[in-house]
JSON list of N, CA and C in Angstrom, two decimals:
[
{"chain": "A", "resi": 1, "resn": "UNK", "atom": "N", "xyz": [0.81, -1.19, 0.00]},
{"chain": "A", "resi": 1, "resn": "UNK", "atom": "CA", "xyz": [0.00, 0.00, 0.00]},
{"chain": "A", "resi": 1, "resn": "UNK", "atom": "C", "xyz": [0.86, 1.26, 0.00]},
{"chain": "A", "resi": 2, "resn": "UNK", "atom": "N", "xyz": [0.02, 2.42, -0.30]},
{"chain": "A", "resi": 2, "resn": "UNK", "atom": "CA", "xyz": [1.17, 3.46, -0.54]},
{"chain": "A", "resi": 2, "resn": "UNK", "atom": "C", "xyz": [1.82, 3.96, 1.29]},
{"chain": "A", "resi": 3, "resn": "UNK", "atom": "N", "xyz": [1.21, 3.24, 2.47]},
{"chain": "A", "resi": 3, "resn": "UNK", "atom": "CA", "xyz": [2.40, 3.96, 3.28]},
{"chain": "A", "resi": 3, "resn": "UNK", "atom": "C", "xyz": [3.51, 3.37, 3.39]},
{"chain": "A", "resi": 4, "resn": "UNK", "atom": "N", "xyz": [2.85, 2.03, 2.72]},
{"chain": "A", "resi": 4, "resn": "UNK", "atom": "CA", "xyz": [4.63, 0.83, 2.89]},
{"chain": "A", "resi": 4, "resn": "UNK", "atom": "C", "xyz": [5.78, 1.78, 1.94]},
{"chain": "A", "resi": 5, "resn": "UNK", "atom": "N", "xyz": [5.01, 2.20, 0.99]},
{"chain": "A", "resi": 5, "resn": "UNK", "atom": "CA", "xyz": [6.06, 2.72, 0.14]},
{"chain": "A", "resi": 5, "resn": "UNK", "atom": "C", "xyz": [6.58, 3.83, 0.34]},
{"chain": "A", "resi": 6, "resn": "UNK", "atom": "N", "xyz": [6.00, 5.32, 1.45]},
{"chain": "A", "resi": 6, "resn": "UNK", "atom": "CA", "xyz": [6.50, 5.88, 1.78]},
{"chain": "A", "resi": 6, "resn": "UNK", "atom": "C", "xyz": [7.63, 5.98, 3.39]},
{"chain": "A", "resi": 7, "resn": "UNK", "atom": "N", "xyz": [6.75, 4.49, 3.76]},
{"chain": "A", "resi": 7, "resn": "UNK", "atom": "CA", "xyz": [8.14, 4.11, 4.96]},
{"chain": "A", "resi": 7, "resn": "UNK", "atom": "C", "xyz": [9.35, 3.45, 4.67]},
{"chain": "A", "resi": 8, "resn": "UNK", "atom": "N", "xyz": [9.27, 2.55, 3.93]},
{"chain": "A", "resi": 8, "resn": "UNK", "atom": "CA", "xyz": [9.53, 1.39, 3.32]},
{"chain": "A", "resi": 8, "resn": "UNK", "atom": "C", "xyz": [9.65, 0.41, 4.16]},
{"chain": "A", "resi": 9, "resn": "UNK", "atom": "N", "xyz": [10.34, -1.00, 4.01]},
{"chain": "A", "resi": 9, "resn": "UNK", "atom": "CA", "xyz": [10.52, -2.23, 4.56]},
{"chain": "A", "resi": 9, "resn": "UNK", "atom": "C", "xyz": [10.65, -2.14, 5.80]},
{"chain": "A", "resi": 10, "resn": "UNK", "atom": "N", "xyz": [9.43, -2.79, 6.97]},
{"chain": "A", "resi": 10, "resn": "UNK", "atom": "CA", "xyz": [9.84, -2.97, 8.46]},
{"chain": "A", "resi": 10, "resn": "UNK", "atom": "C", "xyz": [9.99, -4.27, 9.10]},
{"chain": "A", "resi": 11, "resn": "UNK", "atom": "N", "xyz": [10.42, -5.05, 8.15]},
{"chain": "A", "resi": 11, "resn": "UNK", "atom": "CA", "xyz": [10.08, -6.71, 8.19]},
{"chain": "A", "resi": 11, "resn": "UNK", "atom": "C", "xyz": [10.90, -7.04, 9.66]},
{"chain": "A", "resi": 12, "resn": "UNK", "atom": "N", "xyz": [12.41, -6.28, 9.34]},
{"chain": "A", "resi": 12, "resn": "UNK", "atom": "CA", "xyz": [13.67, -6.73, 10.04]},
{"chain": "A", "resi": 12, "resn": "UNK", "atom": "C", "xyz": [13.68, -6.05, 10.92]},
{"chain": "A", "resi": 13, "resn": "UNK", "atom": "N", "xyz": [12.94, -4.95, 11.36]},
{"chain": "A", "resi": 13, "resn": "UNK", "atom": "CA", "xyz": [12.63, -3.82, 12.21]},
{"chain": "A", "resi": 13, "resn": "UNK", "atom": "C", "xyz": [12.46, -4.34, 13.54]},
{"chain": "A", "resi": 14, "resn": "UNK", "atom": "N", "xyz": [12.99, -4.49, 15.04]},
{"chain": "A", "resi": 14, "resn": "UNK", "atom": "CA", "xyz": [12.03, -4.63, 16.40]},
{"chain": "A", "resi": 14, "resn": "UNK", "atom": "C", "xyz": [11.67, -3.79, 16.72]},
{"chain": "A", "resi": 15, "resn": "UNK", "atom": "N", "xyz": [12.22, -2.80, 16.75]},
{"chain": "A", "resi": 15, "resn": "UNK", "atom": "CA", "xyz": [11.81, -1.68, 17.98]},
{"chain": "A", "resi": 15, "resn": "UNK", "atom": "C", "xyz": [12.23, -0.18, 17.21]},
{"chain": "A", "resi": 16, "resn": "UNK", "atom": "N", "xyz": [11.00, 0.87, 16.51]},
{"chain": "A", "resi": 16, "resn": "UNK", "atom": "CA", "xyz": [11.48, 2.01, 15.92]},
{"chain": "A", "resi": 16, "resn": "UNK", "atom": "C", "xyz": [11.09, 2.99, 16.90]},
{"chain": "A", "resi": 17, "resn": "UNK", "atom": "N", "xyz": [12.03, 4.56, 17.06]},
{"chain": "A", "resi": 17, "resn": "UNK", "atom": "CA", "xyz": [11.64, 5.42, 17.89]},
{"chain": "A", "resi": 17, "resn": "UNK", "atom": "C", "xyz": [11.60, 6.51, 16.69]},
{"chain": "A", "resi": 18, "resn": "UNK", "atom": "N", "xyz": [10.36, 6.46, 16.94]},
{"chain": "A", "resi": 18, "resn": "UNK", "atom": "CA", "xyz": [10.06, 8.00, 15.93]},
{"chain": "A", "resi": 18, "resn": "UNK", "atom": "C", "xyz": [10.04, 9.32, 16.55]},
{"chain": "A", "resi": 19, "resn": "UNK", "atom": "N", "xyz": [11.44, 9.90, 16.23]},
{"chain": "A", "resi": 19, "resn": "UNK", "atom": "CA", "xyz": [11.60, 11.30, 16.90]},
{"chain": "A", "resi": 19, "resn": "UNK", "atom": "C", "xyz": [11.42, 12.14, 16.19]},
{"chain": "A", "resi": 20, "resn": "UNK", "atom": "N", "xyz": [10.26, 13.21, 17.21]},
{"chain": "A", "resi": 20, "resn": "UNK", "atom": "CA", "xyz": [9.78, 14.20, 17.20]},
{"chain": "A", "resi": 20, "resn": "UNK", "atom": "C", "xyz": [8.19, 13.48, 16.33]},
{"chain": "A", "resi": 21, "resn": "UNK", "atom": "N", "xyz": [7.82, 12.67, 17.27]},
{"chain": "A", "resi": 21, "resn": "UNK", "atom": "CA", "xyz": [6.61, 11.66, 16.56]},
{"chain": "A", "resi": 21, "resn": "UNK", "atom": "C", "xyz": [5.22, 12.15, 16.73]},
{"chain": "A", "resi": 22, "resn": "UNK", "atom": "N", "xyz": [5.38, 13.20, 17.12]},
{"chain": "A", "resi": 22, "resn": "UNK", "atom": "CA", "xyz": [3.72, 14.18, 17.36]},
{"chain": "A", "resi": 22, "resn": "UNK", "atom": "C", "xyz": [2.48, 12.94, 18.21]},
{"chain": "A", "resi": 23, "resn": "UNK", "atom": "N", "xyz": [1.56, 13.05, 17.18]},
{"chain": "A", "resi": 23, "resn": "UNK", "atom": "CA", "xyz": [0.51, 12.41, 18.63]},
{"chain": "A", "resi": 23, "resn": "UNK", "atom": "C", "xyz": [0.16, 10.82, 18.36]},
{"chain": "A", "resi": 24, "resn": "UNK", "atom": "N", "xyz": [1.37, 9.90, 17.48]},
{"chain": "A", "resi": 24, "resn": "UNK", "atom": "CA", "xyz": [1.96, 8.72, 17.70]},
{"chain": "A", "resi": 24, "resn": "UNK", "atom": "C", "xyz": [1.06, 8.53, 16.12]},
{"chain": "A", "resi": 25, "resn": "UNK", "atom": "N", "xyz": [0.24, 9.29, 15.49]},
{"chain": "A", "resi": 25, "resn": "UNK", "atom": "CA", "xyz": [-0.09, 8.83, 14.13]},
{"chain": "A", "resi": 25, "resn": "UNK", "atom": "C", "xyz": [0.56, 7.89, 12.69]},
{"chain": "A", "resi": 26, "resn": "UNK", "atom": "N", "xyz": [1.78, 7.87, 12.88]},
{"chain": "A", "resi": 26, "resn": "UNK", "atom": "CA", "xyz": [2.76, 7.66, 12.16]},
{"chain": "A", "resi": 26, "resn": "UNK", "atom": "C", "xyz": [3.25, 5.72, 12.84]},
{"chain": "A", "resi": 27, "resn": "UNK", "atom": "N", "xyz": [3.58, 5.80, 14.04]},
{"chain": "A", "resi": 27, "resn": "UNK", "atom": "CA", "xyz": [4.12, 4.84, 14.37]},
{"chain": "A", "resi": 27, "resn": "UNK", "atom": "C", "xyz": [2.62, 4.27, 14.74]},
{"chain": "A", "resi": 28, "resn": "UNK", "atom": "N", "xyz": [1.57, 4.35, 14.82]},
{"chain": "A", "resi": 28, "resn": "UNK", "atom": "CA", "xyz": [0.28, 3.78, 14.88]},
{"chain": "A", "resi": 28, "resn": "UNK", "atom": "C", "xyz": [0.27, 2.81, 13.73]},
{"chain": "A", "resi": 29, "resn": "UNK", "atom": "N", "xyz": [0.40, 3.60, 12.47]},
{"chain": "A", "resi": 29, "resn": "UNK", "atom": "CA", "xyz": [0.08, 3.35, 11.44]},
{"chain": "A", "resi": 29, "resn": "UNK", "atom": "C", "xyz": [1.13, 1.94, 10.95]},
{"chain": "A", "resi": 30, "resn": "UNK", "atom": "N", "xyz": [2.36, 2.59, 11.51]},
{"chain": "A", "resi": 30, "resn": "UNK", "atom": "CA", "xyz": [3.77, 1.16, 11.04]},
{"chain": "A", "resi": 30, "resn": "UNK", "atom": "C", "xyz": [3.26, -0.09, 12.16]},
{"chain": "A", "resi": 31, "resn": "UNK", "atom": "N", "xyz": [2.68, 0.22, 13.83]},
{"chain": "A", "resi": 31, "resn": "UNK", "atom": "CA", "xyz": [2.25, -0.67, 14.61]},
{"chain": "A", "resi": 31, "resn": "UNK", "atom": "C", "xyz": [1.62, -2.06, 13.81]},
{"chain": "A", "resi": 32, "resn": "UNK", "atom": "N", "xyz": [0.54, -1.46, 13.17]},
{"chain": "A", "resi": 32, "resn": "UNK", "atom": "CA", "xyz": [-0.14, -1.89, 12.38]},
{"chain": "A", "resi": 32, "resn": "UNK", "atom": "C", "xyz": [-0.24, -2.59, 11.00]},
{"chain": "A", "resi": 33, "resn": "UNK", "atom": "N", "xyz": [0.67, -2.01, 10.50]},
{"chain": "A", "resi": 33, "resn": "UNK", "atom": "CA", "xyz": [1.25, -2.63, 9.26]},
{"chain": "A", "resi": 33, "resn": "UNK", "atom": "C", "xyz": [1.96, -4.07, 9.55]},
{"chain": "A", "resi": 34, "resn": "UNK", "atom": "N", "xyz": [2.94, -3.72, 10.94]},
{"chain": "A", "resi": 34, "resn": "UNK", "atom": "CA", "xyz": [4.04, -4.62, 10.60]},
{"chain": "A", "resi": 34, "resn": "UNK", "atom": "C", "xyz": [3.87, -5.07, 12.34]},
{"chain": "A", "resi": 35, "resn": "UNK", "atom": "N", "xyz": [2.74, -6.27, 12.47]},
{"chain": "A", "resi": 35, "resn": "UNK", "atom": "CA", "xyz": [2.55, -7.01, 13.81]},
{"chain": "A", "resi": 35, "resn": "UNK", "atom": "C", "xyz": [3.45, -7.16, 14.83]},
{"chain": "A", "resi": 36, "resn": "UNK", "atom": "N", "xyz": [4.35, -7.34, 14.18]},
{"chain": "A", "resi": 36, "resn": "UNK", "atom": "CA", "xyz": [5.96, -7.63, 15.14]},
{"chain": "A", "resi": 36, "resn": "UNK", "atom": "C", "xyz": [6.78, -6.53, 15.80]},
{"chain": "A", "resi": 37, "resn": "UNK", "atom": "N", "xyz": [6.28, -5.08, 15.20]},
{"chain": "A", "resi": 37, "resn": "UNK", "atom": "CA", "xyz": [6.90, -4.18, 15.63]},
{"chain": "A", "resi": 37, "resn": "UNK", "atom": "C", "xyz": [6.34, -3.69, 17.01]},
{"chain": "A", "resi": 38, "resn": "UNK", "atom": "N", "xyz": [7.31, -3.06, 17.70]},
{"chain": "A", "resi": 38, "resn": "UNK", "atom": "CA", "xyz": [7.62, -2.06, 19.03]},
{"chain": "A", "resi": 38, "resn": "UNK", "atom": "C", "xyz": [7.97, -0.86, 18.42]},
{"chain": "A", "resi": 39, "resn": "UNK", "atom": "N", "xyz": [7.16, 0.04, 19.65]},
{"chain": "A", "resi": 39, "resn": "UNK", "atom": "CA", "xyz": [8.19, 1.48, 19.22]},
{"chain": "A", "resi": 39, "resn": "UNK", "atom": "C", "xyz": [7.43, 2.49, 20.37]},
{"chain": "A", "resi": 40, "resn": "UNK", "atom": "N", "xyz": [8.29, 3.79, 20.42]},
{"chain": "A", "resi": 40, "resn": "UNK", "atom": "CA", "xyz": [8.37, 4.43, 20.54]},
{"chain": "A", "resi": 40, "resn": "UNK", "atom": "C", "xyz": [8.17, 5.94, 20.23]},
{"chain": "A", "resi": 41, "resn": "UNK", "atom": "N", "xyz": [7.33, 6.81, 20.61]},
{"chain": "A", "resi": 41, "resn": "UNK", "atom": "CA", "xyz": [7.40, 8.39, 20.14]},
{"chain": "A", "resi": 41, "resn": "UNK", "atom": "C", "xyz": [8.35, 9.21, 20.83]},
{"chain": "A", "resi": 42, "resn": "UNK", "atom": "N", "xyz": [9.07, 9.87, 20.77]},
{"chain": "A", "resi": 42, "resn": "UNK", "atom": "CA", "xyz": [9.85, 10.85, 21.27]},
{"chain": "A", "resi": 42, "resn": "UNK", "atom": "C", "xyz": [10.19, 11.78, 20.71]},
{"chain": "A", "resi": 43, "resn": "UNK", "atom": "N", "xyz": [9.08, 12.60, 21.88]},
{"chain": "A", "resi": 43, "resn": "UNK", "atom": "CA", "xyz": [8.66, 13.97, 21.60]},
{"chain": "A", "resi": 43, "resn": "UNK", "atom": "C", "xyz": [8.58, 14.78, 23.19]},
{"chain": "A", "resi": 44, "resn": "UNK", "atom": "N", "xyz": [7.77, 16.01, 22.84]},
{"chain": "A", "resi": 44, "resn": "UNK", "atom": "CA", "xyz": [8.01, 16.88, 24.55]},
{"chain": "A", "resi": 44, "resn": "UNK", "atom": "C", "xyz": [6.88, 15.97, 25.35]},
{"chain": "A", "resi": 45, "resn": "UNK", "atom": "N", "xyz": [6.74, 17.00, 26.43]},
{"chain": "A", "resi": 45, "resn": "UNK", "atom": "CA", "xyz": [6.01, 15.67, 27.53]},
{"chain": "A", "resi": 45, "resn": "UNK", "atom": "C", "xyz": [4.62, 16.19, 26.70]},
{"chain": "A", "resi": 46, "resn": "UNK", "atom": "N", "xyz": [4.20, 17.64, 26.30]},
{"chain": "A", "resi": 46, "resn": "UNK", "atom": "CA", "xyz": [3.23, 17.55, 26.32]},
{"chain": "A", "resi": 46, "resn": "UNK", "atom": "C", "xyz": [1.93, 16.44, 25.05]},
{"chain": "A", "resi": 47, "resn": "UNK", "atom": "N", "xyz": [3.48, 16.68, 24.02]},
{"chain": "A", "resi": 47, "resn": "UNK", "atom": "CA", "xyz": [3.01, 15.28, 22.86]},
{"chain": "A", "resi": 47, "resn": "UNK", "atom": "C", "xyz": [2.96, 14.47, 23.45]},
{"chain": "A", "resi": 48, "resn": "UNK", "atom": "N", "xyz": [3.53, 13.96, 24.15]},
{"chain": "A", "resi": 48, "resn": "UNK", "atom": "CA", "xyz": [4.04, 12.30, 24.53]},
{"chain": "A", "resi": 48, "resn": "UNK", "atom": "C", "xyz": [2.21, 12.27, 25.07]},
{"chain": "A", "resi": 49, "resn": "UNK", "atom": "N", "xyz": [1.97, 13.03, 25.61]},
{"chain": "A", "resi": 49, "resn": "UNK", "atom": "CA", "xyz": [0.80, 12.58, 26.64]},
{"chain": "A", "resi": 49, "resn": "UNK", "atom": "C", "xyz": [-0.59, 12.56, 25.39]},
{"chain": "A", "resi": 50, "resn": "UNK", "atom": "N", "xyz": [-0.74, 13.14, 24.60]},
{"chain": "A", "resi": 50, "resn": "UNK", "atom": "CA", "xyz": [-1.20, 13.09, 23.24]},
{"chain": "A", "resi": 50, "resn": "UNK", "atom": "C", "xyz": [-1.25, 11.66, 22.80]},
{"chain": "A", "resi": 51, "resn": "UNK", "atom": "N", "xyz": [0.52, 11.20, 22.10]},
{"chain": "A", "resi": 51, "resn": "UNK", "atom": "CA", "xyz": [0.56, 10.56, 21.60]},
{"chain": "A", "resi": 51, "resn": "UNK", "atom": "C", "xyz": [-0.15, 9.20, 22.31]},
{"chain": "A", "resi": 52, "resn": "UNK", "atom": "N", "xyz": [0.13, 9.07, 23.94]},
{"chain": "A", "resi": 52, "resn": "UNK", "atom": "CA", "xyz": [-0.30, 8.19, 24.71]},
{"chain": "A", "resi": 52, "resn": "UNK", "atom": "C", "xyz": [-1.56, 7.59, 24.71]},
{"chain": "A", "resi": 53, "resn": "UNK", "atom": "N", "xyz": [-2.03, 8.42, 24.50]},
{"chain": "A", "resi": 53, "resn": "UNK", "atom": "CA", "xyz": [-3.92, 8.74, 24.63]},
{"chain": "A", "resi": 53, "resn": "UNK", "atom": "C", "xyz": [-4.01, 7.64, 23.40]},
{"chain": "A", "resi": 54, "resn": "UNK", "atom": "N", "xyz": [-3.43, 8.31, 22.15]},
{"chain": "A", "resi": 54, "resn": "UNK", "atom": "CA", "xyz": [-4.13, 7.98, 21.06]},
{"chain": "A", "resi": 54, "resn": "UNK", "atom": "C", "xyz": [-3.59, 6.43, 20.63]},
{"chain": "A", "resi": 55, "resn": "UNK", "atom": "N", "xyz": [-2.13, 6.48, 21.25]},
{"chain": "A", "resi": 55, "resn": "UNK", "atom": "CA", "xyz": [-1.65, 5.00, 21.31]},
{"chain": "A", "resi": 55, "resn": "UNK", "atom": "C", "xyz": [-2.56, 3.91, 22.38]},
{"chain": "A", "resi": 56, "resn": "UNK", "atom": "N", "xyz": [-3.14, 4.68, 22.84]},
{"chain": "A", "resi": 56, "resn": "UNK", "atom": "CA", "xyz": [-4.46, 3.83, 23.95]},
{"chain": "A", "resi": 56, "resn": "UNK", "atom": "C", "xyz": [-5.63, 3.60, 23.15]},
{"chain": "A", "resi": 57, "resn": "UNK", "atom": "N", "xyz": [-6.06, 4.11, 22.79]},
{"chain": "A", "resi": 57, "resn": "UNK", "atom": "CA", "xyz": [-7.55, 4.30, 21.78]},
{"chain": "A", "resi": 57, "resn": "UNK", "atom": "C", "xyz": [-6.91, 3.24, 20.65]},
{"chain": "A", "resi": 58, "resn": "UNK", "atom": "N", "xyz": [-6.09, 3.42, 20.49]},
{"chain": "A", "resi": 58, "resn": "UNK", "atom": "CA", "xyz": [-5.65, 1.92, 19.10]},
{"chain": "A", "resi": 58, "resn": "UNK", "atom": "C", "xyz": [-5.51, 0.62, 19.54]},
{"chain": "A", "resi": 59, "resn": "UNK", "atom": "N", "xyz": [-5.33, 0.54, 21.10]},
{"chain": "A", "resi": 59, "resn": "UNK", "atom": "CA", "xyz": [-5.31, -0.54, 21.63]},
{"chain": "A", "resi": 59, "resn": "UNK", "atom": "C", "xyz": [-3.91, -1.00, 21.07]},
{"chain": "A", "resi": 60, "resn": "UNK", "atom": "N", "xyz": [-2.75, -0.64, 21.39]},
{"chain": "A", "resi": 60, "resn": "UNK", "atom": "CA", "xyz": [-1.30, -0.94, 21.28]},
{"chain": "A", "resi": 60, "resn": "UNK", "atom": "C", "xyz": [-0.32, 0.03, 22.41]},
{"chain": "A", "resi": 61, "resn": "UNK", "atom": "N", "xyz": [-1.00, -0.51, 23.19]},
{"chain": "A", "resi": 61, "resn": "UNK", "atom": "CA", "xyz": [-0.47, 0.12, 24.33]},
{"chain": "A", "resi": 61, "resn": "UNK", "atom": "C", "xyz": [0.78, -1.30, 24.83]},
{"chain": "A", "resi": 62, "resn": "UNK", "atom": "N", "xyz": [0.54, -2.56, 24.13]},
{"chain": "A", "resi": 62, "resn": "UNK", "atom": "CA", "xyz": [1.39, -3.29, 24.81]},
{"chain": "A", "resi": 62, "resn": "UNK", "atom": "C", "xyz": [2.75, -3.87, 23.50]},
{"chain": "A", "resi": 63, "resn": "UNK", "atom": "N", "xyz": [2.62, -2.79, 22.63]},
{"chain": "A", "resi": 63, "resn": "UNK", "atom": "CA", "xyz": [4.01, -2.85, 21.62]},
{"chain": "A", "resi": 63, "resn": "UNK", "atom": "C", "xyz": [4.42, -1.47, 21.84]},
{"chain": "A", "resi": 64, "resn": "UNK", "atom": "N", "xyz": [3.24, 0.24, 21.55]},
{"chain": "A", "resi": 64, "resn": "UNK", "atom": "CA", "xyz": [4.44, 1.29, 21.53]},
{"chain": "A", "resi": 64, "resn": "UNK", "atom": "C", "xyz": [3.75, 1.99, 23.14]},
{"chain": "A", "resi": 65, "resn": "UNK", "atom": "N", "xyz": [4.87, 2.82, 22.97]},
{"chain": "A", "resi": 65, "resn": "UNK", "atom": "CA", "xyz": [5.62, 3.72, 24.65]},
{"chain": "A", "resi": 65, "resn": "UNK", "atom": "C", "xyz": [5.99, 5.35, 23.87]},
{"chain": "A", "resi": 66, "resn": "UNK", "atom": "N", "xyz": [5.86, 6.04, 24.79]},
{"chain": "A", "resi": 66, "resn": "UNK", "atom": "CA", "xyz": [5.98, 7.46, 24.73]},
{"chain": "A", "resi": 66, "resn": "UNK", "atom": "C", "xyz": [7.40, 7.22, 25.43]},
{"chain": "A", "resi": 67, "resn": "UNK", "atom": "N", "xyz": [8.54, 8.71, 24.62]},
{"chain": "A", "resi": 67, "resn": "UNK", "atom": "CA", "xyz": [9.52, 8.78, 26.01]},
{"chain": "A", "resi": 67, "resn": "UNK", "atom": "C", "xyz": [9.63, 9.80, 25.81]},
{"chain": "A", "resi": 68, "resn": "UNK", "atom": "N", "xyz": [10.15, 10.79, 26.76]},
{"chain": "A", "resi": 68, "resn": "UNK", "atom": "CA", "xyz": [10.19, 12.24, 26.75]},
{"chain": "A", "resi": 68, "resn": "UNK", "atom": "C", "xyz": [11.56, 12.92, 26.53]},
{"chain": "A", "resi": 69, "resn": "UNK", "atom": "N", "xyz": [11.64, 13.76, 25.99]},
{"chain": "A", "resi": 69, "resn": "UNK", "atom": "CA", "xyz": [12.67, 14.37, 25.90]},
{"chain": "A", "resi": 69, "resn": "UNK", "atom": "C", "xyz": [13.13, 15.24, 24.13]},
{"chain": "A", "resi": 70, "resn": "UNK", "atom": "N", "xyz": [14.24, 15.51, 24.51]},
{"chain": "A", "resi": 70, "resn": "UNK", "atom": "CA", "xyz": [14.54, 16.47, 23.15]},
{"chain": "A", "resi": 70, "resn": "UNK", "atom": "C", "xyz": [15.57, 16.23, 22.17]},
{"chain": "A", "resi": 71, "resn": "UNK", "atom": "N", "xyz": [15.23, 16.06, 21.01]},
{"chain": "A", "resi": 71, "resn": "UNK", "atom": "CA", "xyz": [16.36, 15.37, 20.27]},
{"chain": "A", "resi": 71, "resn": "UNK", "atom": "C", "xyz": [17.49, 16.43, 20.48]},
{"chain": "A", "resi": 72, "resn": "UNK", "atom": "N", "xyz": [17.65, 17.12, 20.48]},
{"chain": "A", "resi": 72, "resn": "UNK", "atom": "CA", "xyz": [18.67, 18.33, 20.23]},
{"chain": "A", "resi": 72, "resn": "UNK", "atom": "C", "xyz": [19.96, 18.22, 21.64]},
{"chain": "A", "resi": 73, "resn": "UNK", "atom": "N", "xyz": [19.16, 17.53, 22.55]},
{"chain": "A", "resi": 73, "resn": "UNK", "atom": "CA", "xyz": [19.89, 18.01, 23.93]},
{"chain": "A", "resi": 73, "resn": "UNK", "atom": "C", "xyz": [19.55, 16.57, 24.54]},
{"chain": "A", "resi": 74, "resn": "UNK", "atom": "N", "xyz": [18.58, 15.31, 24.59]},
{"chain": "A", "resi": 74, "resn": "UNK", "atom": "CA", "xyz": [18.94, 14.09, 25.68]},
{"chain": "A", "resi": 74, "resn": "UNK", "atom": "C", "xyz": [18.62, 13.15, 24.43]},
{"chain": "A", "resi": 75, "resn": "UNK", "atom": "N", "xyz": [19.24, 12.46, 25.31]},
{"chain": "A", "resi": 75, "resn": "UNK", "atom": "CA", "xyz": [19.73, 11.18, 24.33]},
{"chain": "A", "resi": 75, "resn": "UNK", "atom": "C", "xyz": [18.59, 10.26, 24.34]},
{"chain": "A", "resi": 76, "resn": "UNK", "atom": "N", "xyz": [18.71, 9.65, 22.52]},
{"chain": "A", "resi": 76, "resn": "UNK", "atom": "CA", "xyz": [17.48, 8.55, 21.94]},
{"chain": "A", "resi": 76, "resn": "UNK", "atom": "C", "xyz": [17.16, 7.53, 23.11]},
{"chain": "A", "resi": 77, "resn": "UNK", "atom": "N", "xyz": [15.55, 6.79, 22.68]},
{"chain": "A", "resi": 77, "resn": "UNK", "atom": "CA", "xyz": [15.54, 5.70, 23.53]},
{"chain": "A", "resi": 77, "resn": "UNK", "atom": "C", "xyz": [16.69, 4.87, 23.64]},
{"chain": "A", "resi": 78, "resn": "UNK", "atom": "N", "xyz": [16.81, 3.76, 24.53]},
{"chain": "A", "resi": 78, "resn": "UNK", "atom": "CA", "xyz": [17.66, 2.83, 24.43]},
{"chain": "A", "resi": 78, "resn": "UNK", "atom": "C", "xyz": [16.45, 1.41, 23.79]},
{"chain": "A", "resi": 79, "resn": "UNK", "atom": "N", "xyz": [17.60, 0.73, 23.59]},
{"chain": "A", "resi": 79, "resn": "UNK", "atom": "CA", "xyz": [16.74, -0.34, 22.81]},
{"chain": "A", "resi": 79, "resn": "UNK", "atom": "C", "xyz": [16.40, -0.35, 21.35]},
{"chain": "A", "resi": 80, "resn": "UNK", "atom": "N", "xyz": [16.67, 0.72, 20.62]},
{"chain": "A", "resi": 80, "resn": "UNK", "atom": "CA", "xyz": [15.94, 0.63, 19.24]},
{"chain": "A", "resi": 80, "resn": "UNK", "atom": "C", "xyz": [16.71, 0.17, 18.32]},
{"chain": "A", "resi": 81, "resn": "UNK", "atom": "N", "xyz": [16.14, -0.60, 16.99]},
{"chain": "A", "resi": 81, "resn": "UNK", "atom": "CA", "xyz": [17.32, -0.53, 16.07]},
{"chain": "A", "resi": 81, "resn": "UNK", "atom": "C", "xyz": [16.48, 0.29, 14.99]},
{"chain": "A", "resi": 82, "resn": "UNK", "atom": "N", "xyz": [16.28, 1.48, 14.77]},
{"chain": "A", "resi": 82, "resn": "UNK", "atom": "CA", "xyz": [15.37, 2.11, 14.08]},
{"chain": "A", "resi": 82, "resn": "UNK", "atom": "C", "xyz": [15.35, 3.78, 14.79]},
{"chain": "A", "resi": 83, "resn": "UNK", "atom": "N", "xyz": [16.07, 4.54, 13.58]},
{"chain": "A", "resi": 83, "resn": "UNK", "atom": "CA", "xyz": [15.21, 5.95, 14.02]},
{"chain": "A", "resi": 83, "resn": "UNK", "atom": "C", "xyz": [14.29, 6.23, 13.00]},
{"chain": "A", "resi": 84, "resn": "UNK", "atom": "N", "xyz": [13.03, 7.03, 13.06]},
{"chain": "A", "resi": 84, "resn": "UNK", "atom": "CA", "xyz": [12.11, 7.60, 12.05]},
{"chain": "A", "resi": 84, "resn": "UNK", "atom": "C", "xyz": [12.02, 8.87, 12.47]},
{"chain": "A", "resi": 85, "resn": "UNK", "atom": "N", "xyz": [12.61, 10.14, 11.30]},
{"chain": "A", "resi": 85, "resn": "UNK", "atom": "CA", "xyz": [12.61, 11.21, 11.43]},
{"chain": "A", "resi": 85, "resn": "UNK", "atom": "C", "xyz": [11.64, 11.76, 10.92]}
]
């Protein structure tokens, strides 16, 4: 479908942290695509709490996680083999 083609391949993917991931729309969408995946949004607290919500309402609260902070100044999740900018 056309978002596979604008993400591309997440076959080999475990765990992506999409930084600066707004209100988790994006990694919802890869959740979904690709069963096997984990991930992460990292964004400010006040997204994260956004993204949380809406990562609740999709019912994948037990593959992705919010983490807080700022790309510019604290350091990526740990655990990922995947950034999505």
């Amino acid at each position: 479908g056309r978002f596979e083609e604008r993400f591309g391949d997440f076959s080999q993917v475990r765990h992506v942290a999409d930084v600066g991931g707004g209100d988790g729309t994006n990694l919802i969408q890869l959740a979904r695509s690709w069963p096997h995946l984990r991930g992460t949004v990292f964004d400010s607290p006040s997204v994260c709490e956004i993204a949380r919500r809406n990562i609740e309402a999709a019912g994948l609260s037990d593959r992705l996680d919010t983490c807080v902070g700022d790309c510019f100044e604290d350091p990526f999740p740990t655990g990922v083999d995947c950034l999505l900018f």
